[in-house]
CSV table of C-alpha atoms and ligand atoms in Angstrom, one decimal:
chain,number,residue,atom,x,y,z
F,822,UNK,CA,14.2,-14.3,-20.7
F,823,UNK,CA,12.3,-17.1,-22.1
F,824,UNK,CA,8.3,-16.7,-23.9
F,825,UNK,CA,7.1,-17.7,-19.9
F,826,UNK,CA,8.0,-14.3,-18.3
F,827,UNK,CA,7.4,-12.0,-21.6
F,828,UNK,CA,4.9,-9.6,-20.4
F,829,UNK,CA,2.5,-7.8,-22.4
F,830,UNK,CA,4.4,-4.5,-24.2
F,831,UNK,CA,1.5,-2.4,-22.6
F,832,UNK,CA,2.3,-3.7,-18.8
F,833,UNK,CA,3.1,-1.1,-16.7
F,834,UNK,CA,6.4,-1.2,-14.5
F,835,UNK,CA,6.5,0.7,-11.5
F,836,UNK,CA,8.2,1.5,-8.2
F,837,UNK,CA,6.2,2.5,-4.8
F,838,UNK,CA,6.7,4.7,-1.8
F,839,UNK,CA,4.2,6.4,0.5
F,840,UNK,CA,4.2,9.8,2.4
F,841,UNK,CA,5.3,9.5,5.9
F,842,UNK,CA,7.7,7.1,5.0
F,843,UNK,CA,10.1,9.1,2.8
F,844,UNK,CA,8.9,12.8,2.8
F,845,UNK,CA,9.9,14.1,6.2
F,846,UNK,CA,9.0,17.7,6.7
F,847,UNK,CA,6.9,16.8,9.1
F,848,UNK,CA,5.5,20.5,10.1
F,849,UNK,CA,7.1,22.5,6.3
F,850,UNK,CA,5.4,25.2,4.9
F,851,UNK,CA,2.0,24.8,7.3
F,852,UNK,CA,1.7,21.4,7.3
F,853,UNK,CA,-0.5,19.6,9.9
F,854,UNK,CA,0.0,16.9,12.3
F,855,UNK,CA,-0.8,13.5,11.4
F,856,UNK,CA,-1.9,10.4,13.4
F,857,UNK,CA,1.6,8.9,12.9
F,858,UNK,CA,3.5,12.5,14.4
F,859,UNK,CA,1.5,11.7,17.4
F,860,UNK,CA,2.0,8.2,17.6
F,861,UNK,CA,5.9,8.6,17.1
F,862,UNK,CA,6.0,11.1,20.1
F,863,UNK,CA,5.6,7.8,22.2
F,864,UNK,CA,9.1,6.3,21.5
F,865,UNK,CA,7.8,3.0,22.9
F,866,UNK,CA,5.7,2.3,19.8
F,867,UNK,CA,8.4,2.5,17.6
F,868,UNK,CA,11.4,-0.3,17.9
F,869,UNK,CA,14.4,1.7,17.1
F,870,UNK,CA,12.1,4.5,18.7
F,871,UNK,CA,12.6,6.7,15.7
F,872,UNK,CA,9.9,9.4,14.0
F,873,UNK,CA,9.0,10.8,10.3
F,874,UNK,CA,10.2,14.2,11.1
F,875,UNK,CA,13.1,13.6,8.2
F,876,UNK,CA,12.5,10.1,7.3
F,877,UNK,CA,14.2,10.1,3.5
F,878,UNK,CA,13.7,14.0,3.4
F,879,UNK,CA,12.1,13.6,0.1
F,880,UNK,CA,10.0,16.5,0.8
F,881,UNK,CA,13.0,18.4,-0.3
F,882,UNK,CA,15.1,15.8,-2.2
F,883,UNK,CA,12.1,15.4,-4.6
F,884,UNK,CA,14.0,16.4,-7.7
F,885,UNK,CA,16.7,13.9,-7.1
F,886,UNK,CA,14.4,11.1,-6.5
F,887,UNK,CA,12.4,11.8,-9.6
F,888,UNK,CA,15.6,11.5,-11.1
F,889,UNK,CA,16.4,7.8,-9.6
F,890,UNK,CA,12.8,6.8,-10.6
F,891,UNK,CA,13.4,7.6,-14.6
F,892,UNK,CA,16.4,6.1,-14.2
F,893,UNK,CA,15.7,2.5,-13.7
F,894,UNK,CA,13.2,2.9,-16.6
F,895,UNK,CA,10.2,2.5,-15.1
F,896,UNK,CA,6.3,3.7,-16.6
F,897,UNK,CA,5.7,4.5,-13.2
F,898,UNK,CA,5.5,5.8,-9.7
F,899,UNK,CA,3.1,4.5,-7.4
F,900,UNK,CA,3.2,7.5,-4.1
F,901,UNK,CA,0.9,8.9,-1.7
F,902,UNK,CA,-0.3,12.4,-0.8
F,903,UNK,CA,0.0,13.6,3.1
F,904,UNK,CA,-3.9,14.6,3.4
F,905,UNK,CA,-2.7,17.1,6.7
F,906,UNK,CA,-0.4,18.7,4.0
F,907,UNK,CA,-2.6,19.8,2.2
F,908,UNK,CA,-5.9,20.0,4.5
F,909,UNK,CA,-3.7,20.8,7.9
F,910,UNK,CA,-6.8,20.1,10.0
F,911,UNK,CA,-8.3,17.4,7.5
F,912,UNK,CA,-10.9,20.0,7.4
F,913,UNK,CA,-11.7,23.3,6.1
F,914,UNK,CA,-9.0,25.1,4.8
F,915,UNK,CA,-6.5,23.8,2.4
F,916,UNK,CA,-2.9,24.5,2.3
F,917,UNK,CA,-1.9,25.8,-1.0
F,918,UNK,CA,1.9,25.2,-0.5
F,919,UNK,CA,1.1,21.7,0.2
F,920,UNK,CA,-0.4,21.5,-2.9
F,921,UNK,CA,2.4,22.8,-4.6
F,922,UNK,CA,4.9,20.1,-3.1
F,923,UNK,CA,2.5,17.5,-5.3
F,924,UNK,CA,2.4,19.9,-8.0
F,925,UNK,CA,6.3,20.3,-8.8
F,926,UNK,CA,6.5,16.4,-7.9
F,927,UNK,CA,4.3,15.8,-10.7
F,928,UNK,CA,6.0,18.1,-13.0
F,929,UNK,CA,9.4,16.4,-11.9
F,930,UNK,CA,7.7,13.1,-12.8
F,931,UNK,CA,5.7,14.5,-16.3
F,932,UNK,CA,8.8,16.2,-17.2
F,933,UNK,CA,10.8,12.2,-16.9
F,934,UNK,CA,7.7,10.7,-18.7
F,935,UNK,CA,6.9,8.6,-15.4
F,936,UNK,CA,3.1,8.1,-15.1
F,937,UNK,CA,1.6,8.8,-11.3
F,938,UNK,CA,-0.2,6.6,-9.6
F,939,UNK,CA,-1.3,8.2,-6.5
F,940,UNK,CA,-2.8,6.9,-3.0
F,941,UNK,CA,-4.9,9.2,-1.0
F,942,UNK,CA,-4.9,7.5,2.1
F,943,UNK,CA,-2.0,5.8,3.7
F,944,UNK,CA,-2.6,5.8,7.0
F,945,UNK,CA,-1.9,9.3,7.9
F,946,UNK,CA,-4.9,10.8,9.2
F,947,UNK,CA,-5.0,14.5,10.3
F,948,UNK,CA,-4.3,14.7,13.7
F,949,UNK,CA,-7.3,17.3,13.9
F,950,UNK,CA,-10.0,14.6,12.6
F,951,UNK,CA,-8.3,12.3,15.1
F,952,UNK,CA,-8.9,14.9,17.6
F,953,UNK,CA,-12.7,14.3,16.7
F,954,UNK,CA,-12.8,11.1,16.8
F,955,UNK,CA,-10.6,10.0,13.6
F,956,UNK,CA,-12.5,6.7,11.6
F,957,UNK,CA,-14.4,5.6,14.1
F,958,UNK,CA,-16.3,9.0,13.9
F,959,UNK,CA,-18.7,8.7,10.7
F,960,UNK,CA,-18.3,12.2,9.9
F,961,UNK,CA,-14.2,11.5,9.3
F,962,UNK,CA,-15.4,9.3,5.9
F,963,UNK,CA,-17.2,12.4,4.6
F,964,UNK,CA,-14.3,14.6,5.3
F,965,UNK,CA,-12.3,11.8,3.0
F,966,UNK,CA,-14.7,12.1,0.5
F,967,UNK,CA,-14.1,16.2,0.2
F,968,UNK,CA,-10.7,15.9,0.3
F,969,UNK,CA,-10.9,13.1,-2.7
F,970,UNK,CA,-13.0,15.6,-4.9
F,971,UNK,CA,-10.5,18.4,-4.2
F,972,UNK,CA,-7.7,16.1,-5.2
F,973,UNK,CA,-9.5,15.1,-8.4
F,974,UNK,CA,-10.2,18.8,-9.2
F,975,UNK,CA,-6.6,19.8,-9.1
F,976,UNK,CA,-5.0,17.0,-10.2
F,977,UNK,CA,-7.3,14.8,-12.1
F,978,UNK,CA,-5.9,15.4,-15.7
F,979,UNK,CA,-2.3,15.1,-14.4
F,980,UNK,CA,-2.4,11.5,-12.8
F,981,UNK,CA,-3.0,8.0,-14.7
F,982,UNK,CA,-4.1,6.5,-11.6
F,983,UNK,CA,-5.6,7.4,-7.9
F,984,UNK,CA,-6.5,5.0,-5.3
F,985,UNK,CA,-8.5,5.8,-2.4
F,986,UNK,CA,-7.1,4.0,0.4
F,987,UNK,CA,-4.1,1.5,0.9
F,988,UNK,CA,-4.6,-1.4,2.9
F,989,UNK,CA,-7.4,-0.5,5.1
F,990,UNK,CA,-7.3,-4.0,6.7
F,991,UNK,CA,-4.0,-2.3,8.1
F,992,UNK,CA,-5.8,1.2,9.1
F,993,UNK,CA,-8.7,-1.1,11.1
F,994,UNK,CA,-6.9,-3.9,12.4
F,995,UNK,CA,-3.5,-2.9,13.1
F,996,UNK,CA,-4.4,1.2,14.1
F,997,UNK,CA,-7.6,0.3,16.3
F,998,UNK,CA,-7.5,-3.6,16.7
F,999,UNK,CA,-4.2,-4.3,18.2
F,1000,UNK,CA,-2.6,-0.8,19.0
F,1001,UNK,CA,0.5,-1.6,17.0
F,1002,UNK,CA,-0.4,1.2,14.5
F,1003,UNK,CA,-1.3,4.6,15.0
F,1004,UNK,CA,-3.5,5.9,16.3
F,1005,UNK,CA,-2.7,3.0,18.5
F,1006,UNK,CA,-6.1,1.5,20.2
F,1007,UNK,CA,-7.1,-2.3,21.0
F,1008,UNK,CA,-10.4,-2.9,20.7
F,1009,UNK,CA,-12.2,-5.2,18.3
F,1010,UNK,CA,-15.6,-3.8,18.0
F,1011,UNK,CA,-13.8,0.0,17.5
F,1012,UNK,CA,-11.8,-1.8,14.6
F,1013,UNK,CA,-14.6,-3.6,12.6
F,1014,UNK,CA,-16.6,-0.3,12.8
F,1015,UNK,CA,-13.8,1.6,11.9
F,1016,UNK,CA,-13.4,-1.0,8.8
F,1017,UNK,CA,-17.1,-0.4,8.1
F,1018,UNK,CA,-16.3,3.7,7.5
F,1019,UNK,CA,-12.8,3.2,5.7
F,1020,UNK,CA,-15.0,1.6,3.0
F,1021,UNK,CA,-17.8,4.2,3.0
F,1022,UNK,CA,-15.1,6.2,2.8
F,1023,UNK,CA,-13.5,4.7,0.0
F,1024,UNK,CA,-17.4,5.0,-1.5
F,1025,UNK,CA,-17.6,8.5,-1.0
F,1026,UNK,CA,-14.5,9.6,-2.1
F,1027,UNK,CA,-15.3,7.3,-5.3
F,1028,UNK,CA,-18.4,9.6,-6.1
F,1029,UNK,CA,-16.5,12.7,-5.4
F,1030,UNK,CA,-13.8,12.1,-8.0
F,1031,UNK,CA,-16.2,11.0,-10.5
F,1032,UNK,CA,-18.1,14.1,-10.2
F,1033,UNK,CA,-14.7,15.7,-11.1
F,1034,UNK,CA,-13.7,15.5,-15.2
F,1035,UNK,CA,-10.8,13.1,-14.0
F,1036,UNK,CA,-9.2,11.0,-16.5
F,1037,UNK,CA,-7.5,9.3,-13.9
F,1038,UNK,CA,-8.6,5.4,-13.4
F,1039,UNK,CA,-10.0,5.3,-9.9
F,1040,UNK,CA,-9.8,2.6,-7.6
F,1041,UNK,CA,-8.5,1.4,-4.1
F,1042,UNK,CA,-5.4,-1.0,-2.8
F,1043,UNK,CA,-6.1,-4.0,-0.9
F,1044,UNK,CA,-3.6,-6.1,0.9
F,1045,UNK,CA,-4.4,-9.6,0.5
F,1046,UNK,CA,-3.3,-13.3,1.1
F,1047,UNK,CA,-4.8,-16.7,0.6
F,1048,UNK,CA,-5.2,-18.6,4.1
F,1049,UNK,CA,-3.8,-21.9,4.2
F,1050,UNK,CA,-4.7,-24.4,7.2
F,1051,UNK,CA,-1.7,-26.2,8.4
F,1052,UNK,CA,-3.1,-29.1,8.7
F,1053,UNK,CA,-6.2,-31.1,7.0
F,1054,UNK,CA,-7.9,-30.8,10.6
F,1055,UNK,CA,-11.6,-29.3,10.8
F,1056,UNK,CA,-9.9,-26.9,13.0
F,1057,UNK,CA,-7.5,-25.9,10.7
F,1058,UNK,CA,-9.7,-25.5,7.6
F,1059,UNK,CA,-12.5,-23.5,9.7
F,1060,UNK,CA,-9.7,-21.5,10.6
F,1061,UNK,CA,-8.5,-20.7,7.6
F,1062,UNK,CA,-11.9,-19.9,6.0
F,1063,UNK,CA,-12.8,-17.7,8.8
F,1064,UNK,CA,-9.6,-16.0,8.0
F,1065,UNK,CA,-9.9,-15.4,4.2
F,1066,UNK,CA,-13.8,-14.3,5.0
F,1067,UNK,CA,-12.6,-11.3,7.6
F,1068,UNK,CA,-9.3,-10.3,5.9
F,1069,UNK,CA,-10.0,-10.6,1.7
F,1070,UNK,CA,-13.8,-10.8,1.4
F,1071,UNK,CA,-14.5,-8.5,4.2
F,1072,UNK,CA,-13.3,-6.0,1.8
F,1073,UNK,CA,-14.0,-7.2,-1.6
F,1074,UNK,CA,-17.3,-8.6,-1.0
F,1075,UNK,CA,-18.7,-5.0,0.2
F,1076,UNK,CA,-17.2,-3.5,-2.8
F,1077,UNK,CA,-18.0,-6.1,-5.2
F,1078,UNK,CA,-20.9,-7.5,-4.4
F,1079,UNK,CA,-22.6,-4.5,-2.0
F,1080,UNK,CA,-22.9,-6.8,0.9
F,1081,UNK,CA,-20.7,-8.3,4.0
F,1082,UNK,CA,-19.8,-11.7,4.2
F,1083,UNK,CA,-21.8,-14.1,6.2
F,1084,UNK,CA,-19.2,-16.0,7.9
F,1085,UNK,CA,-17.7,-12.9,9.0
F,1086,UNK,CA,-20.5,-11.0,10.0
F,1087,UNK,CA,-21.3,-14.2,12.2
F,1088,UNK,CA,-18.0,-14.0,13.7
F,1089,UNK,CA,-18.0,-10.9,14.7
F,1090,UNK,CA,-21.8,-11.4,16.6
F,1091,UNK,CA,-22.6,-7.6,18.4
F,1092,UNK,CA,-19.1,-6.3,17.3
F,1093,UNK,CA,-20.6,-6.4,14.1
F,1094,UNK,CA,-20.9,-2.8,12.4
F,1095,UNK,CA,-23.2,-0.4,12.4
F,1096,UNK,CA,-24.5,0.1,8.9
F,1097,UNK,CA,-26.7,2.7,7.4
F,1098,UNK,CA,-29.2,1.1,4.6
F,1099,UNK,CA,-27.5,3.8,2.2
F,1100,UNK,CA,-24.1,2.9,2.3
F,1101,UNK,CA,-24.0,-0.7,0.6
F,1102,UNK,CA,-25.1,1.3,-2.2
F,1103,UNK,CA,-22.5,4.0,-2.2
F,1104,UNK,CA,-20.0,1.1,-1.6
F,1105,UNK,CA,-20.6,-0.9,-3.9
F,1106,UNK,CA,-20.1,0.9,-7.2
F,1107,UNK,CA,-17.7,0.2,-10.4
F,1108,UNK,CA,-14.3,0.7,-9.6
F,1109,UNK,CA,-11.6,0.9,-12.5
F,1110,UNK,CA,-8.4,-1.0,-11.2
F,1111,UNK,CA,-7.7,-2.8,-8.2
F,1112,UNK,CA,-4.6,-2.7,-6.5
F,1113,UNK,CA,-3.3,-5.8,-4.6
F,1114,UNK,CA,-0.2,-5.8,-2.0
F,1115,UNK,CA,1.2,-9.0,-2.0
F,1116,UNK,CA,3.9,-10.3,0.6
F,1117,UNK,CA,3.1,-13.6,2.2
F,1118,UNK,CA,0.3,-15.8,2.8
F,1119,UNK,CA,-1.4,-16.5,5.4
F,1120,UNK,CA,-0.9,-19.6,7.4
F,1121,UNK,CA,-3.5,-21.0,9.9
F,1122,UNK,CA,-3.2,-23.4,12.7
F,1123,UNK,CA,-5.5,-24.1,15.8
F,1124,UNK,CA,-2.8,-26.0,17.5
F,1125,UNK,CA,-1.6,-24.4,21.0
F,1126,UNK,CA,0.9,-23.5,20.2
F,1127,UNK,CA,0.1,-23.1,16.9
F,1128,UNK,CA,2.2,-25.1,13.9
F,1129,UNK,CA,4.5,-22.7,12.5
F,1130,UNK,CA,4.5,-22.3,8.2
F,1131,UNK,CA,7.0,-24.4,6.8
F,1132,UNK,CA,8.8,-21.4,5.4
F,1133,UNK,CA,10.9,-23.8,2.6
F,1134,UNK,CA,11.7,-20.7,0.9
F,1135,UNK,CA,13.0,-18.8,4.1
F,1136,UNK,CA,11.8,-15.8,5.6
F,1137,UNK,CA,12.6,-12.1,5.2
F,1138,UNK,CA,14.1,-9.5,7.7
F,1139,UNK,CA,10.4,-9.1,8.7
F,1140,UNK,CA,9.9,-13.1,9.4
F,1141,UNK,CA,7.6,-12.9,6.7
F,1142,UNK,CA,7.4,-16.3,4.9
F,1143,UNK,CA,8.4,-16.4,1.4
F,1144,UNK,CA,5.1,-18.1,-0.8
F,1145,UNK,CA,5.3,-16.4,-4.1
F,1146,UNK,CA,3.2,-19.4,-5.4
F,1147,UNK,CA,0.8,-17.6,-2.7
F,1148,UNK,CA,0.3,-14.9,-5.4
F,1149,UNK,CA,-0.7,-17.0,-8.3
F,1150,UNK,CA,-3.3,-18.6,-6.0
F,1151,UNK,CA,-4.8,-15.8,-4.2
F,1152,UNK,CA,-5.8,-13.8,-8.2
F,1153,UNK,CA,-7.1,-16.8,-9.2
F,1154,UNK,CA,-9.2,-17.5,-6.1
F,1155,UNK,CA,-10.6,-13.9,-6.3
F,1156,UNK,CA,-11.4,-14.2,-10.3
F,1157,UNK,CA,-13.2,-17.1,-9.2
F,1158,UNK,CA,-15.1,-15.1,-6.9
F,1159,UNK,CA,-15.8,-11.7,-8.2
F,1160,UNK,CA,-16.4,-9.5,-11.7
F,1161,UNK,CA,-12.6,-7.9,-11.4
F,1162,UNK,CA,-11.6,-4.9,-13.1
F,1163,UNK,CA,-7.8,-5.1,-14.4
F,1164,UNK,CA,-5.6,-5.8,-11.4
F,1165,UNK,CA,-2.1,-3.9,-10.5
F,1166,UNK,CA,0.2,-5.8,-8.1
F,1167,UNK,CA,0.7,-2.4,-6.2
F,1168,UNK,CA,3.2,-3.7,-3.3
F,1169,UNK,CA,5.4,-6.3,-3.3
F,1170,UNK,CA,9.4,-6.3,-2.1
F,1171,UNK,CA,10.8,-7.6,0.7
F,1172,UNK,CA,12.9,-6.4,4.0
F,1173,UNK,CA,16.6,-7.1,3.9
F,1174,UNK,CA,19.2,-6.1,6.2
F,1175,UNK,CA,21.6,-4.3,3.4
F,1176,UNK,CA,24.5,-2.2,3.8
F,1177,UNK,CA,26.9,-0.9,1.0
F,1178,UNK,CA,30.2,-2.3,0.5
F,1179,UNK,CA,33.1,0.0,-1.0
F,1180,UNK,CA,33.3,3.9,-0.7
F,1181,UNK,CA,31.6,6.9,-2.1
F,1182,UNK,CA,31.0,6.4,-5.8
F,1183,UNK,CA,32.7,3.1,-5.7
F,1184,UNK,CA,29.7,1.9,-3.3
F,1185,UNK,CA,27.6,-0.8,-4.2
F,1186,UNK,CA,24.5,-3.0,-2.5
F,1187,UNK,CA,24.5,-6.1,-2.9
F,1188,UNK,CA,20.9,-7.9,-2.0
F,1189,UNK,CA,20.5,-11.3,-3.8
F,1190,UNK,CA,17.7,-12.7,-1.4
F,1191,UNK,CA,15.6,-9.5,-3.2
F,1192,UNK,CA,16.8,-10.2,-6.5
F,1193,UNK,CA,15.6,-13.6,-5.8
F,1194,UNK,CA,12.2,-12.9,-4.1
F,1195,UNK,CA,11.2,-10.2,-6.7
F,1196,UNK,CA,12.0,-13.1,-9.8
F,1197,UNK,CA,10.1,-15.6,-8.2
F,1198,UNK,CA,7.1,-13.2,-7.4
F,1199,UNK,CA,7.2,-11.9,-11.1
F,1200,UNK,CA,7.4,-15.8,-12.3
F,1201,UNK,CA,4.1,-16.8,-10.3
F,1202,UNK,CA,2.3,-13.2,-11.5
F,1203,UNK,CA,3.0,-14.4,-14.8
F,1204,UNK,CA,1.6,-17.4,-14.5
F,1205,UNK,CA,-1.5,-16.1,-12.6
F,1206,UNK,CA,-1.6,-14.0,-16.1
F,1207,UNK,CA,-1.2,-17.0,-18.4
F,1208,UNK,CA,-4.3,-18.4,-16.3
F,1209,UNK,CA,-6.4,-15.4,-17.4
F,1210,UNK,CA,-5.9,-13.0,-15.0
F,1211,UNK,CA,-5.8,-9.5,-16.1
F,1212,UNK,CA,-3.3,-8.0,-14.6
F,1213,UNK,CA,-1.9,-4.7,-16.1
F,1214,UNK,CA,1.3,-3.3,-13.9
F,1215,UNK,CA,3.5,-4.2,-11.2
F,1216,UNK,CA,5.0,-2.1,-8.5
F,1217,UNK,CA,8.0,-2.9,-6.7
F,1218,UNK,CA,8.0,-1.7,-2.7
F,1219,UNK,CA,9.7,0.0,-2.2
F,1220,UNK,CA,12.1,2.7,-4.0
F,1221,UNK,CA,14.0,3.9,-1.2
F,1222,UNK,CA,15.0,2.0,2.1
F,1223,UNK,CA,12.4,4.2,4.2
F,1224,UNK,CA,10.4,4.7,7.5
F,1225,UNK,CA,8.9,1.1,8.5
F,1226,UNK,CA,6.4,2.5,10.7
F,1227,UNK,CA,6.6,0.5,13.8
F,1228,UNK,CA,9.7,-1.0,12.9
F,1229,UNK,CA,11.4,2.5,12.3
F,1230,UNK,CA,14.4,2.5,10.0
F,1231,UNK,CA,15.4,-1.0,11.0
F,1232,UNK,CA,14.0,-2.9,8.4
F,1233,UNK,CA,15.0,-1.6,4.7
F,1234,UNK,CA,12.8,-2.6,2.0
F,1235,UNK,CA,14.6,-0.5,-0.8
F,1236,UNK,CA,16.1,-1.0,-3.9
F,1237,UNK,CA,18.1,1.8,-3.3
F,1238,UNK,CA,19.8,2.1,0.1
F,1239,UNK,CA,19.7,5.3,2.1
F,1240,UNK,CA,22.3,6.5,4.6
F,1241,UNK,CA,20.1,8.2,6.8
F,1242,UNK,CA,23.0,10.4,8.3
F,1243,UNK,CA,23.8,11.6,5.2
F,1244,UNK,CA,20.6,11.1,2.9
F,1245,UNK,CA,23.2,9.5,0.5
F,1246,UNK,CA,20.9,6.7,-2.0
F,1247,UNK,CA,23.2,3.9,-3.3
F,1248,UNK,CA,21.4,1.8,-5.9
F,1249,UNK,CA,20.8,-1.8,-4.6
F,1250,UNK,CA,21.9,-4.4,-7.2
F,1251,UNK,CA,18.1,-5.2,-7.3
F,1252,UNK,CA,18.0,-1.9,-8.4
F,1253,UNK,CA,19.9,-2.4,-11.4
F,1254,UNK,CA,18.7,-5.7,-11.9
F,1255,UNK,CA,14.8,-4.3,-12.2
F,1256,UNK,CA,16.7,-1.7,-14.7
F,1257,UNK,CA,17.7,-4.6,-16.8
F,1258,UNK,CA,14.8,-7.0,-16.4
F,1259,UNK,CA,12.5,-4.4,-17.5
F,1260,UNK,CA,14.3,-3.3,-20.5
F,1261,UNK,CA,14.8,-7.3,-21.3
F,1262,UNK,CA,10.8,-7.0,-21.3
F,1263,UNK,CA,10.7,-4.1,-23.7
F,1264,UNK,CA,13.5,-5.0,-26.0
F,1265,UNK,CA,12.1,-8.9,-26.5
E,2645,FCB,C1,2.5,-2.6,3.3
E,2645,FCB,C2,2.7,-1.0,3.3
E,2645,FCB,C3,3.6,-0.3,2.8
E,2645,FCB,C4,5.0,-1.0,3.6
E,2645,FCB,C5,4.9,-2.5,3.3
E,2645,FCB,C6,6.1,-3.2,3.9
E,2645,FCB,O1,1.5,-3.1,4.5
E,2645,FCB,O2,1.2,-0.4,2.8
E,2645,FCB,O3,3.6,1.0,3.6
E,2645,FCB,O4,5.0,-0.7,4.9
E,2645,FCB,O5,3.9,-2.7,4.1
């Protein structure tokens, strides 16, 4: 390690997962179905025709997994709660057995001195609420507020940080805009209205949690990117500006400025969302942290067919361009535009077609491309911090190979390999590298 990649001693090192992607136990102990359970019932929705019924079986193996997390030497674990596990219909009765699971998980983490960073909503809406209109129904935002308040009441003193949403851009645009994700709707106008209800639910959730005596830091996690024009042409530059307004500013401006960005509003025209008078006041309230998920940049080409991104540093198994310098570019841009709270990088990592080499306990899983990816992004992140961006933690996506949404199990993001036949977990080389990296940070 040299001086330039020496992170502060109190920097939070972590790993991340989400409920539907790892838990399994999809109907265990009174859990209700979520929209992802339903979405997987149509096998055409998932590339390998799989589902989340077992996933990594974390619901039954959480103790072993907590041990693995601790063995990495991380400070914190970011995971999400399955709303339908603790409130099967998304409204009405709570499911004590569901809360018990998270209670036990929190105990396991605390016993190992690993801080819990919880996400309330990582895309798995209770199907009961979907049946009543889902996120298109404004009432769902109020139901989310009830859920957030109840979780904060029960667990608010045992959790370091609670995020309301993970990547509402995806919930709105992939769930309602192009039908790639649950609930599988393709309707631009609905997607925009849904994004407003998600933001409203964030505000209502914040209020409900603030009303509880929680010591957790409260915030939201957004997926973000810079938008780069492919050429210097007016068309490409206009496209990039609009892309940034519709994806990044669309969520940031309401939270930090109390309004939607003009450029995007104009572009939405008649599809602009219905906003009640009091909504912006609810959405625009202080948050204690901003979670940023960074994987790639947006490459904007108005040409037909569009010019492909140069991908000089290659692409991942998802086909995503590897572009670490986009991370500091993004963070510095955000710092220039908003009065930011401390930032956590809540997700960053890559899919790679990893396979074990050797047998049994001697097996290893070489994944040099992932090590290079993470190392390059950490260097890039540090350069943003050196330029004054207040970043307080980094969470590698993901702890385990898991159910990668509409890609099923075909894409492996874990630093720990999962054999889905046997549920055997094997540390990949990147897990060992990350453990050594963190240890070196602590001892330097
Ligand atoms: C993010 C999601 C996460 C995972 C990674 C690869 O968009 O938040 O669940 O799928 O991408």
